[in-house]
Amino acid sequence: MGWHPELAAAIRPFSALRPPTVHCQIAMLAIPADVLLQVYEATMGRPPFLIENLSFSDWASLVHVMQCKPQELDAKVQDFPSNIAESCRKVAIENRELSLIIAKAEKIILELHGYDLSHLDTAGHVSISQRNETFSETYINRMSLSQAELEYFRKKEAERMSNAHTELTPLTRDAGHKFAKNSPFLLLASDSWTAKAVQRVHNRLWKLDTFNYTAPISVEAYMALAAITDAEVENCRSAARNGTIYFPATRGGFDAEFPPIAELEKGKCANRPLLHQKGIPKFPANLSELKKLWNAGRPYLKCTCPSCEKNFTWFDHMIWYIIGNLDKIDPRAPSDKIRMLEFQALLRTTWRKAILAQISFIFMREYMIKIVSLLT
Ligand SMILES: [Zn+2]
Ligand SMILES: [Zn+2]
């Protein structure tokens, strides 16, 4: 996919750079051209470039700073370059080794619970080396390259390094690590992995190998989009700590004019869904309960028609899909830029409570993941 036509004027100075994902570009629509230029200049001529590598949440966090603490904008932009190389390096390792990282952690959890481990082959080693050195340093030194040649080569090498993290190893069960019958249930994939993987299924997160992935949107990004305050986030944190569920399945559900699930996927239910949250299970007694633990407190949309089977989606899956398909907001709106503002307005008003429930869920899941990392 290329550059969004509505960004054309803003990106003219860097239109030769690789266009980021649709979601990143939609977030960029909410940022003035001079700020985009400032981001571009922060790594101009020095890959990895921010423009190519910032995530949706990074861009959204810029929106947040612009709206809430504009005096910190310069510092925020200057801060990105110091982190980008390291984050690209981590992503490159993760892209290559994720299956094995998950297998190793799952083995420990399953062992604790006395489950069958035969599907997990964790014999391999997680390699954290850089695999993309094309020539040895010694060889290059012996080639007596001119200054110009050497500079050219170094620049090319840096580009290759920065591109390593764009090659995504799919989480298949056949590539080296054996995952035959069981799908992985640990959610150790980072947001940047998920953001890439979901492009293959046209931004339909529910089509990935498990149902458990969350949309790659950070708490700060939700705060930016829905104008959530620090105090409200603190409330979400206590809700997570206390296991507070705002919209339990046993009650009527929250009606905020959510789109019918049929708008996300043809053939699904065309009636308006309501929002509920998953309950919090007791300590898991078996593997299927253990898998449910990861979605404790998670907001979801479900229609009310009896015995309807094509009727469920996680709230955050819907949000991610809508950002990638903004015409669902209003096909007659004059531009995507104004649709993006309308989408944010929607999150700030009608869907605000749902966003707060989503943030609480993110904290609940963070607690779960922390428990796992203490064990592994
Ligand atoms: Zn703020
Ligand atoms: Zn239905």
CSV table of C-alpha atoms and ligand atoms in Angstrom, one decimal:
chain,number,residue,atom,x,y,z
A,1,MET,CA,0.0,0.0,0.0
A,2,GLY,CA,1.2,3.5,-0.8
A,3,TRP,CA,0.9,6.9,0.8
A,4,HIS,CA,-2.6,8.1,1.7
A,5,PRO,CA,-3.6,10.7,-0.9
A,6,GLU,CA,-4.7,13.1,1.8
A,7,LEU,CA,-1.2,13.1,3.3
A,8,ALA,CA,0.3,14.0,-0.1
A,9,ALA,CA,0.9,17.7,0.7
A,10,ALA,CA,2.2,17.0,4.2
A,11,ILE,CA,4.7,14.3,3.2
A,12,ARG,CA,6.1,15.8,0.1
A,13,PRO,CA,9.5,16.3,1.7
A,14,PHE,CA,9.7,12.6,2.5
A,15,SER,CA,7.4,11.0,0.0
A,16,ALA,CA,10.3,8.6,-1.1
A,17,LEU,CA,10.3,6.9,2.3
A,18,ARG,CA,8.5,3.6,2.8
A,19,PRO,CA,4.8,4.3,3.6
A,20,PRO,CA,3.8,3.0,7.1
A,21,THR,CA,0.6,1.0,7.7
A,22,VAL,CA,-2.9,2.3,7.1
A,23,HIS,CA,-3.3,2.8,10.8
A,24,CYS,CA,-0.2,4.8,11.2
A,25,GLN,CA,-1.2,7.0,8.2
A,26,ILE,CA,-4.7,7.5,9.7
A,27,ALA,CA,-3.1,8.7,12.9
A,28,MET,CA,-0.8,11.0,10.9
A,29,LEU,CA,-3.9,12.6,9.4
A,30,ALA,CA,-4.6,13.9,13.0
A,31,ILE,CA,-1.1,15.6,13.1
A,32,PRO,CA,-0.4,19.0,11.5
A,33,ALA,CA,2.1,19.0,8.6
A,34,ASP,CA,4.8,21.0,10.4
A,35,VAL,CA,4.9,18.5,13.2
A,36,LEU,CA,5.2,15.6,10.7
A,37,LEU,CA,8.1,17.5,9.2
A,38,GLN,CA,9.7,17.9,12.6
A,39,VAL,CA,9.4,14.1,13.1
A,40,TYR,CA,11.0,13.5,9.7
A,41,GLU,CA,13.9,15.8,10.4
A,42,ALA,CA,14.6,14.1,13.7
A,43,THR,CA,16.2,11.1,11.9
A,44,MET,CA,16.8,12.7,8.4
A,45,GLY,CA,19.5,10.8,6.6
A,46,ARG,CA,20.0,8.4,9.5
A,47,PRO,CA,18.1,5.1,9.4
A,48,PRO,CA,16.0,3.7,11.0
A,49,PHE,CA,13.7,6.5,10.1
A,50,LEU,CA,11.0,7.5,12.5
A,51,ILE,CA,8.5,8.1,9.6
A,52,GLU,CA,8.9,4.4,8.6
A,53,ASN,CA,9.1,2.9,12.0
A,54,LEU,CA,6.9,4.7,14.5
A,55,SER,CA,3.9,2.6,15.6
A,56,PHE,CA,0.2,3.6,15.6
A,57,SER,CA,0.5,4.1,19.4
A,58,ASP,CA,3.6,6.3,18.9
A,59,TRP,CA,1.7,8.6,16.5
A,60,ALA,CA,-1.3,8.6,18.8
A,61,SER,CA,0.9,9.6,21.7
A,62,LEU,CA,2.0,12.6,19.7
A,63,VAL,CA,-1.7,13.5,19.3
A,64,HIS,CA,-2.0,13.3,23.0
A,65,VAL,CA,1.0,15.5,23.7
A,66,MET,CA,-0.2,18.1,21.2
A,67,GLN,CA,-3.7,18.3,22.8
A,68,CYS,CA,-2.8,18.1,26.5
A,69,LYS,CA,0.7,19.3,27.0
A,70,PRO,CA,1.8,21.2,23.8
A,71,GLN,CA,4.8,22.6,25.7
A,72,GLU,CA,6.3,19.1,25.7
A,73,LEU,CA,5.9,18.5,22.0
A,74,ASP,CA,9.5,19.3,21.0
A,75,ALA,CA,10.9,17.1,23.8
A,76,LYS,CA,8.6,14.2,22.8
A,77,VAL,CA,9.8,14.4,19.1
A,78,GLN,CA,13.4,14.6,20.2
A,79,ASP,CA,12.9,11.6,22.4
A,80,PHE,CA,11.8,9.2,19.6
A,81,PRO,CA,15.2,8.8,17.8
A,82,SER,CA,17.0,7.6,21.0
A,83,ASN,CA,14.6,4.6,21.2
A,84,ILE,CA,13.9,3.7,17.6
A,85,ALA,CA,17.1,1.7,16.8
A,86,GLU,CA,16.7,-0.4,19.9
A,87,SER,CA,13.1,-1.0,19.3
A,88,CYS,CA,13.7,-2.1,15.7
A,89,ARG,CA,16.4,-4.5,16.9
A,90,LYS,CA,14.0,-6.1,19.4
A,91,VAL,CA,11.3,-6.4,16.8
A,92,ALA,CA,13.7,-8.1,14.4
A,93,ILE,CA,14.5,-10.7,17.1
A,94,GLU,CA,10.9,-11.2,18.0
A,95,ASN,CA,9.9,-11.6,14.4
A,96,ARG,CA,12.3,-14.5,14.1
A,97,GLU,CA,12.0,-16.2,17.5
A,98,LEU,CA,8.4,-15.6,18.7
A,99,SER,CA,7.2,-19.1,18.3
A,100,LEU,CA,10.0,-20.4,20.4
A,101,ILE,CA,9.8,-17.8,23.0
A,102,ILE,CA,6.1,-18.6,23.5
A,103,ALA,CA,6.7,-22.4,23.5
A,104,LYS,CA,9.3,-22.0,26.2
A,105,ALA,CA,7.0,-20.0,28.4
A,106,GLU,CA,4.0,-22.2,27.8
A,107,LYS,CA,6.0,-25.3,28.7
A,108,ILE,CA,6.7,-23.8,32.2
A,109,ILE,CA,3.0,-22.9,32.7
A,110,LEU,CA,1.7,-26.2,31.6
A,111,GLU,CA,4.2,-28.1,33.6
A,112,LEU,CA,3.1,-26.2,36.7
A,113,HIS,CA,-0.4,-27.4,36.1
A,114,GLY,CA,0.6,-30.9,35.1
A,115,TYR,CA,-0.6,-30.7,31.5
A,116,ASP,CA,0.6,-32.6,28.5
A,117,LEU,CA,3.6,-31.0,26.9
A,118,SER,CA,4.2,-33.3,24.0
A,119,HIS,CA,3.2,-30.6,21.4
A,120,LEU,CA,5.8,-28.2,22.6
A,121,ASP,CA,9.3,-28.8,21.3
A,122,THR,CA,11.4,-26.3,23.1
A,123,ALA,CA,14.7,-27.8,22.1
A,124,GLY,CA,15.8,-24.8,20.1
A,125,HIS,CA,17.6,-21.7,21.4
A,126,VAL,CA,16.2,-18.2,21.3
A,127,SER,CA,18.9,-16.4,19.3
A,128,ILE,CA,19.3,-12.7,20.0
A,129,SER,CA,22.1,-12.1,17.6
A,130,GLN,CA,21.9,-9.9,14.6
A,131,ARG,CA,21.7,-12.1,11.6
A,132,ASN,CA,22.1,-9.6,8.9
A,133,GLU,CA,25.8,-8.9,8.8
A,134,THR,CA,26.5,-9.3,5.1
A,135,PHE,CA,30.4,-9.3,5.2
A,136,SER,CA,32.8,-9.7,8.0
A,137,GLU,CA,34.5,-6.5,9.4
A,138,THR,CA,37.9,-8.0,8.6
A,139,TYR,CA,37.0,-8.6,5.0
A,140,ILE,CA,35.6,-5.1,4.5
A,141,ASN,CA,38.8,-3.7,6.1
A,142,ARG,CA,40.9,-5.6,3.6
A,143,MET,CA,39.0,-4.4,0.6
A,144,SER,CA,40.6,-0.9,0.8
A,145,LEU,CA,37.4,0.9,0.1
A,146,SER,CA,37.5,4.6,-0.6
A,147,GLN,CA,35.9,6.9,1.9
A,148,ALA,CA,32.9,7.4,-0.5
A,149,GLU,CA,32.6,3.6,-1.0
A,150,LEU,CA,32.8,3.0,2.7
A,151,GLU,CA,30.2,5.6,3.5
A,152,TYR,CA,27.9,4.2,0.8
A,153,PHE,CA,28.3,0.7,2.1
A,154,ARG,CA,27.7,1.7,5.8
A,155,LYS,CA,24.5,3.5,4.8
A,156,LYS,CA,23.3,0.5,2.9
A,157,GLU,CA,24.1,-1.8,5.8
A,158,ALA,CA,22.2,0.5,8.2
A,159,GLU,CA,19.2,0.3,5.8
A,160,ARG,CA,19.3,-3.4,5.7
A,161,MET,CA,19.4,-3.6,9.5
A,162,SER,CA,16.5,-1.3,9.8
A,163,ASN,CA,14.5,-3.4,7.3
A,164,ALA,CA,15.2,-6.7,9.1
A,165,HIS,CA,12.3,-6.1,11.4
A,166,THR,CA,9.8,-5.7,8.6
A,167,GLU,CA,10.2,-9.3,7.5
A,168,LEU,CA,7.7,-11.2,9.6
A,169,THR,CA,8.1,-14.9,10.3
A,170,PRO,CA,4.6,-16.2,10.5
A,171,LEU,CA,3.5,-18.0,13.7
A,172,THR,CA,3.1,-21.2,11.9
A,173,ARG,CA,3.2,-24.6,13.6
A,174,ASP,CA,5.4,-26.1,10.9
A,175,ALA,CA,8.4,-23.9,10.9
A,176,GLY,CA,11.0,-25.5,13.0
A,177,HIS,CA,9.1,-25.5,16.3
A,178,LYS,CA,6.4,-28.2,16.7
A,179,PHE,CA,2.9,-26.9,17.5
A,180,ALA,CA,0.7,-29.5,16.1
A,181,LYS,CA,-2.7,-29.7,17.8
A,182,ASN,CA,-2.7,-26.9,20.3
A,183,SER,CA,-2.7,-23.2,19.4
A,184,PRO,CA,-0.5,-21.1,21.6
A,185,PHE,CA,-2.4,-19.3,24.4
A,186,LEU,CA,0.3,-17.1,25.9
A,187,LEU,CA,0.1,-13.6,24.6
A,188,LEU,CA,3.7,-12.6,24.5
A,189,ALA,CA,3.6,-11.1,21.0
A,190,SER,CA,4.3,-7.4,21.1
A,191,ASP,CA,2.1,-4.7,19.6
A,192,SER,CA,4.4,-4.2,16.7
A,193,TRP,CA,4.2,-8.0,15.9
A,194,THR,CA,0.5,-7.9,16.0
A,195,ALA,CA,0.3,-4.7,13.9
A,196,LYS,CA,2.2,-6.5,11.2
A,197,ALA,CA,0.5,-9.8,11.4
A,198,VAL,CA,-3.0,-8.4,11.2
A,199,GLN,CA,-2.3,-6.8,7.9
A,200,ARG,CA,-2.3,-10.2,6.3
A,201,VAL,CA,-5.9,-10.7,7.4
A,202,HIS,CA,-7.0,-7.3,6.3
A,203,ASN,CA,-7.1,-5.8,9.8
A,204,ARG,CA,-9.5,-8.5,11.1
A,205,LEU,CA,-7.7,-9.5,14.3
A,206,TRP,CA,-10.2,-12.3,14.9
A,207,LYS,CA,-8.8,-14.1,11.9
A,208,LEU,CA,-5.4,-14.6,13.4
A,209,ASP,CA,-4.3,-18.0,14.8
A,210,THR,CA,-5.9,-17.4,18.2
A,211,PHE,CA,-8.8,-15.2,19.3
A,212,ASN,CA,-6.8,-13.7,22.1
A,213,TYR,CA,-4.7,-11.0,20.4
A,214,THR,CA,-5.6,-7.5,21.5
A,215,ALA,CA,-5.5,-4.5,19.1
A,216,PRO,CA,-2.0,-2.9,19.2
A,217,ILE,CA,-3.2,0.2,20.9
A,218,SER,CA,-1.4,1.3,24.1
A,219,VAL,CA,-3.1,2.9,27.0
A,220,GLU,CA,-1.5,6.2,26.1
A,221,ALA,CA,-3.0,5.9,22.6
A,222,TYR,CA,-6.5,5.2,24.0
A,223,MET,CA,-6.0,8.3,26.2
A,224,ALA,CA,-5.1,10.3,23.2
A,225,LEU,CA,-7.9,9.2,21.0
A,226,ALA,CA,-10.6,9.4,23.7
A,227,ALA,CA,-9.1,12.3,25.7
A,228,ILE,CA,-9.0,10.2,28.9
A,229,THR,CA,-7.4,12.0,31.9
A,230,ASP,CA,-4.7,10.6,34.2
A,231,ALA,CA,-7.2,10.5,37.0
A,232,GLU,CA,-9.6,8.3,34.9
A,233,VAL,CA,-6.7,6.0,34.1
A,234,GLU,CA,-6.0,5.7,37.8
A,235,ASN,CA,-9.6,4.6,38.3
A,236,CYS,CA,-9.2,2.0,35.6
A,237,ARG,CA,-6.1,0.7,37.4
A,238,SER,CA,-8.1,0.3,40.6
A,239,ALA,CA,-10.9,-1.4,38.7
A,240,ALA,CA,-8.4,-3.9,37.4
A,241,ARG,CA,-6.9,-4.4,40.8
A,242,ASN,CA,-10.3,-5.0,42.4
A,243,GLY,CA,-11.6,-7.0,39.5
A,244,THR,CA,-14.5,-4.5,38.9
A,245,ILE,CA,-16.6,-5.4,35.9
A,246,TYR,CA,-18.8,-2.5,34.7
A,247,PHE,CA,-20.8,-4.4,32.1
A,248,PRO,CA,-21.3,-8.0,33.3
A,249,ALA,CA,-22.9,-10.5,30.9
A,250,THR,CA,-25.6,-11.1,33.5
A,251,ARG,CA,-27.0,-7.6,33.0
A,252,GLY,CA,-28.5,-6.0,30.0
A,253,GLY,CA,-25.4,-4.7,28.2
A,254,PHE,CA,-24.3,-1.2,27.2
A,255,ASP,CA,-26.0,0.2,24.1
A,256,ALA,CA,-23.9,2.9,22.4
A,257,GLU,CA,-24.9,2.4,18.8
A,258,PHE,CA,-22.1,0.0,18.0
A,259,PRO,CA,-21.9,-1.1,14.4
A,260,PRO,CA,-23.6,-4.4,13.6
A,261,ILE,CA,-21.0,-7.2,13.4
A,262,ALA,CA,-22.0,-7.7,9.7
A,263,GLU,CA,-20.3,-4.4,9.0
A,264,LEU,CA,-17.0,-6.0,10.0
A,265,GLU,CA,-17.5,-9.2,8.1
A,266,LYS,CA,-20.1,-10.3,5.6
A,267,GLY,CA,-22.5,-13.0,6.7
A,268,LYS,CA,-22.4,-12.0,10.4
A,269,CYS,CA,-25.3,-10.7,12.4
A,270,ALA,CA,-26.8,-7.5,11.0
A,271,ASN,CA,-28.5,-6.4,14.3
A,272,ARG,CA,-27.1,-3.9,16.7
A,273,PRO,CA,-24.8,-5.5,19.3
A,274,LEU,CA,-24.5,-4.5,22.9
A,275,LEU,CA,-21.3,-4.3,25.0
A,276,HIS,CA,-20.5,-6.6,27.8
A,277,GLN,CA,-17.4,-7.6,29.7
A,278,LYS,CA,-16.1,-11.2,30.3
A,279,GLY,CA,-16.2,-12.2,33.9
A,280,ILE,CA,-13.2,-13.1,36.1
A,281,PRO,CA,-12.7,-16.8,36.3
A,282,LYS,CA,-11.7,-18.6,39.5
A,283,PHE,CA,-8.2,-20.1,39.6
A,284,PRO,CA,-8.1,-22.2,36.4
A,285,ALA,CA,-8.9,-25.8,37.0
A,286,ASN,CA,-8.1,-27.0,33.5
A,287,LEU,CA,-6.5,-25.9,30.3
A,288,SER,CA,-9.6,-24.4,28.7
A,289,GLU,CA,-10.2,-22.3,31.8
A,290,LEU,CA,-6.5,-21.3,31.8
A,291,LYS,CA,-6.9,-20.0,28.3
A,292,LYS,CA,-10.0,-18.0,29.4
A,293,LEU,CA,-8.0,-16.2,32.0
A,294,TRP,CA,-6.3,-14.0,29.4
A,295,ASN,CA,-9.7,-12.4,28.5
A,296,ALA,CA,-10.9,-11.8,32.0
A,297,GLY,CA,-12.6,-8.4,32.1
A,298,ARG,CA,-12.4,-8.0,28.3
A,299,PRO,CA,-15.2,-5.9,26.7
A,300,TYR,CA,-17.0,-7.5,23.8
A,301,LEU,CA,-19.9,-6.9,21.5
A,302,LYS,CA,-22.7,-9.4,21.1
A,303,CYS,CA,-26.2,-9.1,19.5
A,304,THR,CA,-29.3,-9.9,21.5
A,305,CYS,CA,-31.1,-12.2,19.1
A,306,PRO,CA,-31.7,-15.7,20.6
A,307,SER,CA,-29.6,-18.6,19.2
A,308,CYS,CA,-27.7,-16.3,16.8
A,309,GLU,CA,-24.3,-17.8,16.3
A,310,LYS,CA,-22.5,-15.2,14.2
A,311,ASN,CA,-22.7,-12.5,16.7
A,312,PHE,CA,-19.5,-11.9,18.7
A,313,THR,CA,-16.5,-9.7,18.5
A,314,TRP,CA,-14.0,-8.2,21.0
A,315,PHE,CA,-14.6,-4.4,21.3
A,316,ASP,CA,-10.9,-3.6,20.5
A,317,HIS,CA,-11.0,-5.8,17.4
A,318,MET,CA,-13.9,-3.7,16.2
A,319,ILE,CA,-11.9,-0.5,17.0
A,320,TRP,CA,-8.8,-1.6,15.0
A,321,TYR,CA,-10.9,-2.7,12.1
A,322,ILE,CA,-12.8,0.7,12.0
A,323,ILE,CA,-9.6,2.7,12.1
A,324,GLY,CA,-8.5,0.7,9.0
A,325,ASN,CA,-11.9,1.2,7.4
A,326,LEU,CA,-12.9,4.7,8.3
A,327,ASP,CA,-15.6,4.8,5.7
A,328,LYS,CA,-17.6,2.7,8.2
A,329,ILE,CA,-17.9,5.9,10.3
A,330,ASP,CA,-19.7,7.7,7.5
A,331,PRO,CA,-19.1,7.0,3.8
A,332,ARG,CA,-20.4,10.5,2.9
A,333,ALA,CA,-17.9,12.4,5.0
A,334,PRO,CA,-15.8,14.7,2.8
A,335,SER,CA,-12.4,13.2,3.8
A,336,ASP,CA,-10.6,10.6,6.0
A,337,LYS,CA,-9.0,13.5,8.0
A,338,ILE,CA,-12.5,14.6,9.1
A,339,ARG,CA,-13.5,11.0,9.6
A,340,MET,CA,-10.5,10.5,11.9
A,341,LEU,CA,-11.6,13.5,14.0
A,342,GLU,CA,-15.2,12.2,14.0
A,343,PHE,CA,-13.9,8.8,15.2
A,344,GLN,CA,-12.1,10.5,18.0
A,345,ALA,CA,-15.2,12.5,18.9
A,346,LEU,CA,-17.2,9.2,19.0
A,347,LEU,CA,-14.6,7.7,21.4
A,348,ARG,CA,-14.8,10.9,23.5
A,349,THR,CA,-18.6,10.8,23.9
A,350,THR,CA,-20.8,7.8,23.0
A,351,TRP,CA,-18.1,5.1,23.3
A,352,ARG,CA,-16.2,6.7,26.2
A,353,LYS,CA,-17.4,4.2,28.8
A,354,ALA,CA,-16.4,1.3,26.6
A,355,ILE,CA,-12.9,2.7,26.2
A,356,LEU,CA,-12.6,3.0,30.0
A,357,ALA,CA,-13.6,-0.7,30.3
A,358,GLN,CA,-11.0,-1.5,27.6
A,359,ILE,CA,-8.2,0.3,29.5
A,360,SER,CA,-9.2,-1.6,32.7
A,361,PHE,CA,-9.0,-4.8,30.8
A,362,ILE,CA,-5.5,-3.9,29.5
A,363,PHE,CA,-4.3,-3.5,33.2
A,364,MET,CA,-6.0,-6.8,34.1
A,365,ARG,CA,-4.1,-8.5,31.3
A,366,GLU,CA,-0.8,-6.8,32.4
A,367,TYR,CA,-1.2,-8.4,35.8
A,368,MET,CA,-1.7,-11.8,34.2
A,369,ILE,CA,1.4,-11.4,32.0
A,370,LYS,CA,3.4,-10.2,35.0
A,371,ILE,CA,2.5,-13.4,36.8
A,372,VAL,CA,3.6,-15.4,33.8
A,373,SER,CA,7.0,-13.6,33.6
A,374,LEU,CA,7.6,-14.2,37.3
A,375,LEU,CA,7.1,-17.9,36.6
A,376,THR,CA,9.2,-18.2,33.4
B,1,ZN,ZN,-3.5,14.2,28.6
B,2,ZN,ZN,-27.7,-11.8,16.0
